[in-house]
Each structure stands twice: as structure tokens, then as C-alpha cells.
Coordinates of C-alpha atoms and ligand atoms in Angstrom, one line a residue:
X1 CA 5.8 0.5 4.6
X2 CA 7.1 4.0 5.6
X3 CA 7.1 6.1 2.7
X4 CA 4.4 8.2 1.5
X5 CA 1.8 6.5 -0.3
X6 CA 1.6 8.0 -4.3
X7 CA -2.3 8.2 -3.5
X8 CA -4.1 8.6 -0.4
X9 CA -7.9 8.7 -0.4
X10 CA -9.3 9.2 2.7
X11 CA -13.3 8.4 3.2
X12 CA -14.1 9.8 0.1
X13 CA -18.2 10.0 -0.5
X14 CA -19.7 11.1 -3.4
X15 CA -23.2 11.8 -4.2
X16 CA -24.4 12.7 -7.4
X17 CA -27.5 14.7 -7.1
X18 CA -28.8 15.1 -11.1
X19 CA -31.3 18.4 -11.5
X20 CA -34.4 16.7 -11.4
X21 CA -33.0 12.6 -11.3
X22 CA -32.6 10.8 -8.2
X23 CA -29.6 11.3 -6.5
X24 CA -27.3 8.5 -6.1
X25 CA -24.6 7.5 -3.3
X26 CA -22.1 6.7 -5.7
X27 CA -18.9 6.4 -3.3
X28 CA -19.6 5.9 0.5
X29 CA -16.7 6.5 2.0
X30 CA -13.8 5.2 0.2
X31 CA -10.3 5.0 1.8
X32 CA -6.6 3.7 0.8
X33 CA -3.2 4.5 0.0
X34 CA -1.9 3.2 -3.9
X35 CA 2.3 2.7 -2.4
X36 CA 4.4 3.8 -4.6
X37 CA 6.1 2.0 -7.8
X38 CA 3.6 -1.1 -8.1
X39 CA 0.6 -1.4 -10.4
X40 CA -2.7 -1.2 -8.6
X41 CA -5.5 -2.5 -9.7
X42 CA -8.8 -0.8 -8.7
X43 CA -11.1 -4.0 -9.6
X44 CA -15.0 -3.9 -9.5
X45 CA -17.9 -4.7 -11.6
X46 CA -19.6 -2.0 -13.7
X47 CA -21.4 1.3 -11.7
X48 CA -19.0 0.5 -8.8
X49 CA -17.6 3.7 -8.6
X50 CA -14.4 3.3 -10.3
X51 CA -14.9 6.1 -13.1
X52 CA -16.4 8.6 -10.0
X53 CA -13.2 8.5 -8.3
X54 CA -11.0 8.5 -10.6
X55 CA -12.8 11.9 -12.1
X56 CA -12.7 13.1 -8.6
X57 CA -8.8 12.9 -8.8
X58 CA -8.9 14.5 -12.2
X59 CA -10.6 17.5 -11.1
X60 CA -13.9 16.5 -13.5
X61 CA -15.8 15.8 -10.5
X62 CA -16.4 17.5 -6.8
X63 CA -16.8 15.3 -4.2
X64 CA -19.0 15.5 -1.6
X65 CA -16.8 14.9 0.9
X66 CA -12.8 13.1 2.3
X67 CA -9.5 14.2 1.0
X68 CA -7.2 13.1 -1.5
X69 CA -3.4 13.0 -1.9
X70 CA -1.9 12.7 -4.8
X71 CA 2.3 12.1 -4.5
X72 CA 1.9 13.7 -1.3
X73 CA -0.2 17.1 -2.5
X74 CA -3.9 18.0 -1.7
X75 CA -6.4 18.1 -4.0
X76 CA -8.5 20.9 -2.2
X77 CA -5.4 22.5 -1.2
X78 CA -2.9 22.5 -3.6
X79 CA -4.8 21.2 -6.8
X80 CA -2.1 22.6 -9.4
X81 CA 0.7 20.4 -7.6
X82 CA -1.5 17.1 -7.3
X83 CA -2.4 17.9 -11.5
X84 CA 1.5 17.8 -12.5
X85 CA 2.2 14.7 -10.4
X86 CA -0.8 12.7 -12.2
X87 CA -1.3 11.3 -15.7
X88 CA -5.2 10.2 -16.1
X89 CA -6.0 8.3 -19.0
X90 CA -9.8 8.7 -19.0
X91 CA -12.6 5.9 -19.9
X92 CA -14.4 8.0 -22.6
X93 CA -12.6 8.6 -25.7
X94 CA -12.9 12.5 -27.0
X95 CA -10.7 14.5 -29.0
X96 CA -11.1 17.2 -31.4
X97 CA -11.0 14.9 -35.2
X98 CA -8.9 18.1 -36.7
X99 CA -5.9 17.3 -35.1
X100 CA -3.5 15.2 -35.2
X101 CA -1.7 12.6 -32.5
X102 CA 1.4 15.3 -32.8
X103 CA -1.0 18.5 -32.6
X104 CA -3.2 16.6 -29.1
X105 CA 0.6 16.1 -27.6
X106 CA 1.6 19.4 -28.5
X107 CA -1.4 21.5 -27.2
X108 CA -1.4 19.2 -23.8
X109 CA 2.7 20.4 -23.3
X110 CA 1.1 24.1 -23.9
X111 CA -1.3 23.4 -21.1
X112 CA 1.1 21.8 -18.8
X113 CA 3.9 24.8 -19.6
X114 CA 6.2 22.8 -20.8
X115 CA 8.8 24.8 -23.6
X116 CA 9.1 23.7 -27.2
X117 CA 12.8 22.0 -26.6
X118 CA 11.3 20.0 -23.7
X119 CA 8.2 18.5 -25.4
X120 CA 8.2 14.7 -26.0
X121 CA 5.6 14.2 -28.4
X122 CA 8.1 12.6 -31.4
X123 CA 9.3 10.1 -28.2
X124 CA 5.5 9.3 -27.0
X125 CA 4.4 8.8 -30.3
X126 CA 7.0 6.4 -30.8
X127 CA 5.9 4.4 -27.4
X128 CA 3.1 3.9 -28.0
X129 CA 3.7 3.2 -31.6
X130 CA 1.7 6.4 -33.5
X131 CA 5.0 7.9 -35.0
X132 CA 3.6 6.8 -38.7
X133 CA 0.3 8.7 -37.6
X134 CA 1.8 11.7 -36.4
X135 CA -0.1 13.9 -39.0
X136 CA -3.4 11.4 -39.6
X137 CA -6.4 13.5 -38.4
X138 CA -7.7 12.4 -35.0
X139 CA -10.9 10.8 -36.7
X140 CA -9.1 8.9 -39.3
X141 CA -7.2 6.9 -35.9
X142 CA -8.9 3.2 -35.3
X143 CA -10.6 3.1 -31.8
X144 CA -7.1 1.0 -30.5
X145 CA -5.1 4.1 -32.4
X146 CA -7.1 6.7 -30.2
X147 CA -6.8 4.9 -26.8
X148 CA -2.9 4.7 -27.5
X149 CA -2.7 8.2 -28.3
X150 CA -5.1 9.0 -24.8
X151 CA -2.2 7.2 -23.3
X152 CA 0.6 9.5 -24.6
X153 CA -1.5 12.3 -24.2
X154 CA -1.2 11.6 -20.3
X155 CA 2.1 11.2 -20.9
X156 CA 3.4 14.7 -21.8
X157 CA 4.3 15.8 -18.5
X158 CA 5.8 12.9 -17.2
X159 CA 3.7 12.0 -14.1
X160 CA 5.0 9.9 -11.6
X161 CA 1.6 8.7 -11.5
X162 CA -0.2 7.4 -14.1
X163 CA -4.0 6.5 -13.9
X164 CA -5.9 4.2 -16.4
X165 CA -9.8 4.0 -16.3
X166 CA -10.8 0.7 -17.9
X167 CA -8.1 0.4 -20.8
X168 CA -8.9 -2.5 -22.2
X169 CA -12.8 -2.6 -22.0
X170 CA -14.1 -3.6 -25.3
X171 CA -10.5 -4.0 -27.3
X172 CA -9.8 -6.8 -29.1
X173 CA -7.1 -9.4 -27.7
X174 CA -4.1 -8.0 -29.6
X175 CA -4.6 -4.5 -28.5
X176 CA -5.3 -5.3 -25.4
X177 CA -2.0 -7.4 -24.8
X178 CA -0.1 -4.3 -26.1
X179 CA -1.6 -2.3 -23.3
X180 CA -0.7 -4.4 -20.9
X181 CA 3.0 -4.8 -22.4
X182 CA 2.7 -0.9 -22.0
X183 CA 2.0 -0.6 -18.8
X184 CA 4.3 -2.7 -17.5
X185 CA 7.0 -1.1 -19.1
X186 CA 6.3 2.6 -18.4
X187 CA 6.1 0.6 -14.7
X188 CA 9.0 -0.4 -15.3
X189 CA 10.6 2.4 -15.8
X190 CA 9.3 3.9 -12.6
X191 CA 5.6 5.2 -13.0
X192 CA 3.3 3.8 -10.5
X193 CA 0.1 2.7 -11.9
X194 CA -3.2 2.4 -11.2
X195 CA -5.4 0.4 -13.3
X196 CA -9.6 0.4 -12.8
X197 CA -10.9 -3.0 -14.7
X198 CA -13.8 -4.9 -14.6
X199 CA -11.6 -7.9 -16.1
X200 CA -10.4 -10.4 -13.2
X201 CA -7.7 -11.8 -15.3
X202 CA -6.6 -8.6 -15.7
X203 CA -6.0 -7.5 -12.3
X204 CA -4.9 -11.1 -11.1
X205 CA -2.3 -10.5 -14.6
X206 CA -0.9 -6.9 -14.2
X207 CA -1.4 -5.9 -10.4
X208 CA 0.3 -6.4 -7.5
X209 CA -1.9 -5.3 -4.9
X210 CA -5.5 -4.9 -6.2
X211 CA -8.6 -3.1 -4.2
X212 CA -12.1 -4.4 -5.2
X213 CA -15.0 -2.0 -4.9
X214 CA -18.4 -3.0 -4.7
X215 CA -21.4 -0.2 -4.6
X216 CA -18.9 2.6 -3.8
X217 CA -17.5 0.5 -1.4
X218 CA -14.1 -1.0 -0.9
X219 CA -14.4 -4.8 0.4
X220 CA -10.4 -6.2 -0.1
X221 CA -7.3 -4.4 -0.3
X222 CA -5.1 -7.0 -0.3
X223 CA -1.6 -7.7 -2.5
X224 CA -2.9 -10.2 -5.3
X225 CA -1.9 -13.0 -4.1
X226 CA -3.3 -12.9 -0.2
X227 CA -6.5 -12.2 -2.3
X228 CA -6.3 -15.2 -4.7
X229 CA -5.4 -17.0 -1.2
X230 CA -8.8 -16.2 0.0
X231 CA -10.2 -18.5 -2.4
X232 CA -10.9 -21.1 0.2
X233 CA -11.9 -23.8 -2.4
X234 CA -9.8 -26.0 -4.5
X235 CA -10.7 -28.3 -7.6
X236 CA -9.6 -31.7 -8.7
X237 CA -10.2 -32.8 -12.4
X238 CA -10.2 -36.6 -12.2
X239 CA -10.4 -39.0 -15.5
X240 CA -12.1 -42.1 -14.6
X241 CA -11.6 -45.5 -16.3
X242 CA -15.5 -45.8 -17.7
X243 CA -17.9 -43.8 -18.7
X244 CA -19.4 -42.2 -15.9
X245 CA -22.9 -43.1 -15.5
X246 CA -24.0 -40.9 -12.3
X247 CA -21.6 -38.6 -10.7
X248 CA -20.0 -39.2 -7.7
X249 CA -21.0 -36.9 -4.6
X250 CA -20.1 -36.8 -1.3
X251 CA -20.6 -34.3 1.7
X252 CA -16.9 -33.4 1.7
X253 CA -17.7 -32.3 -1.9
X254 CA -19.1 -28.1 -2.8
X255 CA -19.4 -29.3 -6.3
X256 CA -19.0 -32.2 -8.8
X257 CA -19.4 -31.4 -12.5
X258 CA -19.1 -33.8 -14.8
X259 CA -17.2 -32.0 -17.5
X260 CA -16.5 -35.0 -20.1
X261 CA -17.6 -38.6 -20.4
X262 CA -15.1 -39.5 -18.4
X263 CA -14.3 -36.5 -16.2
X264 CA -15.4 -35.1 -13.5
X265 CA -14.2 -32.1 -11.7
X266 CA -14.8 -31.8 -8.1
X267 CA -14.8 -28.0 -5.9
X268 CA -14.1 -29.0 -2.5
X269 CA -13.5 -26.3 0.7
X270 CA -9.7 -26.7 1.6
X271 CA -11.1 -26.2 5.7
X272 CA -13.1 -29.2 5.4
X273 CA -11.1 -31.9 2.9
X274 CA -7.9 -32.3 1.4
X275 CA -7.6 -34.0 -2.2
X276 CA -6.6 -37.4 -0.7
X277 CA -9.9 -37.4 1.2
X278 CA -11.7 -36.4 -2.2
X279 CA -9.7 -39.5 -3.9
X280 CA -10.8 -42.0 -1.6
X281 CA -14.5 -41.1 -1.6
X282 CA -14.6 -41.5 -5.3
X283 CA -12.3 -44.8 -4.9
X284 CA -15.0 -45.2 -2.5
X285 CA -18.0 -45.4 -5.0
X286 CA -16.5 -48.1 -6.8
X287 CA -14.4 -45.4 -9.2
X288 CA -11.2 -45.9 -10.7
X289 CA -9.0 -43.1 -11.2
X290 CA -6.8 -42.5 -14.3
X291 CA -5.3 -39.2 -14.1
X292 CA -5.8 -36.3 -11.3
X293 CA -5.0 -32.8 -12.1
X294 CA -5.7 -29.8 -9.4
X295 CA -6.4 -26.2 -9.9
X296 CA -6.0 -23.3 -7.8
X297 CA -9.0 -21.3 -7.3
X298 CA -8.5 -17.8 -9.2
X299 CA -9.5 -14.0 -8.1
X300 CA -12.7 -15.2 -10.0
X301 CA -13.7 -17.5 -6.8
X302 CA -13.2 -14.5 -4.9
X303 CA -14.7 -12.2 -6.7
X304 CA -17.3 -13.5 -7.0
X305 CA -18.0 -14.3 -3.4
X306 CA -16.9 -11.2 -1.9
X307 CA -19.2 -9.2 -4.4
X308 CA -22.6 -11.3 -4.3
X309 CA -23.4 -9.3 -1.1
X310 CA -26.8 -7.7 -2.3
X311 CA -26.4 -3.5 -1.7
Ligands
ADP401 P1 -17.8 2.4 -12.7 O1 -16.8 3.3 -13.4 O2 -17.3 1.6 -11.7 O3 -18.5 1.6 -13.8 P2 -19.2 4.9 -12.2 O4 -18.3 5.7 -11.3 O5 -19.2 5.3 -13.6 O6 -18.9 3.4 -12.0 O7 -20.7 5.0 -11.6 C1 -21.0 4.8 -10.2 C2 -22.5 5.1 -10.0 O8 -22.7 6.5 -10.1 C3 -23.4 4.4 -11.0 O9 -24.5 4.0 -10.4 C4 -23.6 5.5 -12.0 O10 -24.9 5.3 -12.6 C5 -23.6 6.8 -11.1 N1 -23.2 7.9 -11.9 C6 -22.0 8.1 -12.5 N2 -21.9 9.3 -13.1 C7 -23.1 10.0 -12.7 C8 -23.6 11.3 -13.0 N3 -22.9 12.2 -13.7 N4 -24.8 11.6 -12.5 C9 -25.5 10.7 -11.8 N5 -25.1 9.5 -11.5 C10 -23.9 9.1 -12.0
MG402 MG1 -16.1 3.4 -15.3

């Protein structure tokens, strides 16, 4: 890759040091580049660190120490440059309740600079489908109604970059499946994105390359699916032709379940068996096999065994 990554965070630490609470090493060095035009997923589980640095790139939070670029500009040095190239759709939801979705886009223009005739806010509405609500108050907006407009709102100034801290925590199925329809298309249409989530189906989903932090530390960078490929386990769901009455095991095995009254799945290593191998042991134990599906490991597997490293 030789062109300039849209972020670059170079060994980024921040410690939060609360007036009278105990400070808190909340990002221990942090570093890598987001390349530009993918969707990058910023994956880790809750108190990572994702919120800290993505409110370091916002300007809400100092950090202690590192650099940032954002599309190529400082954020120490040249602050007001990194701001217009960025598009931060924050975790929290706050607006003022006496104004409207049309009012919040037309105040954020004002603050960007932007002239009456160049203002979007009719066409953002639209996108992310407010235009009926364009003169509700802000409090009269459903929870989904407000994260849409938070969405627009980082809109206004048409950032090549566009950041998204947890969209989709704690929205129902529907709205969440227009968000993601939503950021693919302004993706789509050229923004590069980058996603934090705690959801592993929706990194695996929506990202191409995807970064998991872990206790303010990054542990993969990797493009999705090198990452799912470092699930080194593989399962096979065999149907049997009786009831089974103990499950088969073998040492090849990680893991048999038994999952039905006739089905087992077995989690076998792919370094130490292949599913022909797992066949024949169960043939072995005087099974016979009806039916034999497989099923690729998922970010899950890895997730969950890159992340059970104690702090
Ligand atoms: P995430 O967004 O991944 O859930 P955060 O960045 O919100 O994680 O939090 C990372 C860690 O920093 C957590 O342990 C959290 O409690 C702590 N933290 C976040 N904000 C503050 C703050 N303002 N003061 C002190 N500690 C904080
Ligand atoms: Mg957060």
C-alpha cells in the first residue's frame, strides 16, 4: 500500500487521571493506519478503549501521549484541518430537545462555515430518512430517529472520513440493518469508514480489515478474513443413525457436543485432524453416519481466544 493512510495513530497512550479517582491506563500505546476507502472495524469488548480514542480524534479528549493523523493532517499541529476531514458520529446521544433535525444540521453548517446555498441538510435528511421529521422537536425523535440524525449531523461537511462509535449498540434488528445498509452506501460512495463495535457479527459483516483492542491494547490488525483464518478449529455436525447413547470422543477431538438426539457436533484443531480422520473415529466406535455438514470457525473463535488473555 503506498498511499497515505486516512488515519494514522501512532503509540497513542492515554491515562485518565479523575480528581480524586484512581487513574486508569486506558490506551497503552496504540498504533495503526485505517487505508483509505474500506470500512474499518475497530472491534473490542466493552472499556477497551474504543470510545477514548475515538474522543481523542474528536478533540473531546487530550491524550497523554503519540500522534494522530487524520487524511494526512496533525491533530496537535493542524487541528482545524484534521476537524474538516472527519465526521464523528459519537456513542452518547445529546442534543438540545428544541430543535429540530433541520435546525441541528443547520447550526453544524454554521459551525463548519459552510454558506446557506451550500448546506445539505434537505439531502441528509432524506439519507438517512428524517425528511418527514424535519420540523419534529429533537425530543419527540425515537432513540433510532436520533442516532440517524447524529449520523447526518456528521454529515454536513462532507468528510472524507467518517467515524461511528458503537452504532448499533442496543438498536433493535431493523434499525440496525438500516445502519449497516447506510454505511455501506455512504462507503460506497467514497467515505472511508471506521466502525468501533462490540458485535463480532458486525465487524466479520461490514469490515474489511478490522483491528481488535483488548485493555487499550491492539492484539490483530488483520483484513477480516486472515483473521477469521486464524480460527484454527473446524466443526463437523454429524447425524447418526440411533439415538446416541454416550458421545463419541477421541483425542483428535477439542470438543463433542451432543446438540440433538441424534447429533453431535464435533470442534476439532485443523493442525492436528482433518474431517476424514474425525469420520473414521466415530465409524470407529461402532457409529453410523447419516449426514455430515462442516462449519467454518467465525471471528467469534478468534475472538474469543485472542481476548481471554487476563490484563
Ligand atoms: P470502550 O469504548 O471500548 O467501551 P472506553 O474508551 O469508554 O472503552 O473506556 C476505556 C477505559 O477507560 C475504561 O476502563 C473506562 O472506565 C475508562 N474511562 C473512560 N472514560 C473515562 C473518564 N472520563 N475518566 C476515567 N476513566 C475513564
Ligand atoms: Mg465506547
Amino acid at each position: 500500500m503506498t498511499s497515505t493512510p486516512a488515519i494514522s495513530i501512532r503509540d497513542v497512550v492515554k491515562r485518565y487521571a479523575p480528581a480524586g479517582g484512581e487513574a486508569k491506563l486506558a490506551l497503552k500505546g496504540v498504533s495503526f493506519d485505517v487505508p483509505e476507502g474500506g470500512i474499518f472495524g475497530l472491534l473490542g469488548p466493552n472499556g477497551a478503549g474504543k470510545s477514548t480514542l475515538i474522543n481523542i480524534m474528536a478533540g473531546l479528549v487530550n491524550k497523554t501521549s503519540g500522534a494522530i493523523d487524520i487524511w494526512g493532517f496533525d491533530i496537535d499541529r493542524d487541528m482545524r484541518n484534521a476537524k474538516r476531514s472527519i465526521g464523528i458520529v459519537p456513542q452518547e446521544i445529546v442534543f438540545d430537545p428544541f430543535f429540530t433535525p433541520f435546525e441541528v444540521l443547520e447550526i453544524q453548517a454554521g459551525l463548519y462555515g459552510i454558506a446557506k446555498p451550500l448546506r445539505r441538510s434537505e439531502e441528509l435528511l432524506r439519507a438517512v430518512h428524517l425528511a418527514d421529521k424535519r420540523d419534529a422537536y429533537a425530543r419527540t425523535l425515537s432513540g433510532g430517529m436520533k442516532r440517524r440524525l447524529l449520523i447526518a449531523k456528521a454529515l454536513v461537511h462532507a468528510p472524507p472520513v467518517i467515524v461511528l462509535d458503537e452504532p448499533t449498540a442496543g438498536v433493535d434488528v431493523e434499525l440496525r440493518r438500516q445502519l449497516w445498509d447506510l454505511v455501506t452506501e455512504m462507503n460506497r460512495e467514497g467515505a472511508t469508514i471506521v466502525l468501533t463495535t462490540h458485535y463480532l457479527e458486525e465487524a466479520e459483516e461490514l469490515c474489511d480489515r478490522i483491528a481488535i483492542i483488548n485493555h487499550g491494547e491492539v492484539i490483530a490488525n488483520k483484513p477480516t478474513r486472515d483473521l477469521i483464518g486464524m480460527a484454527r478449529e473446524k466443526v463437523v455436525v454429524l447425524t447418526l443413525d440411533r439415538d446416541l447413547g454416550q458421545i463419541p470422543v477421541d483425542p483428535s477431538f477439542c470438543k463433542s457436543e451432543k446438540v440433538g438426539d441424534r447429533i453431535v457436533e464435533i470442534t476439532y484443531d485443523i493442525d492436528k485432524a482433518n474431517a476424514g480422520q474425525v469420520l473414521a473415529a466415530v465409524q470407529a466406535q461402532g457409529f453410523a453416519i447419516v449426514d455430515v455438514t462442516t462449519r467454518e470457525a467465525d471471528l467469534e473463535d478468534v475472538f474469543v481466544r485472542l481476548t481471554s488473555n487476563p490484563a
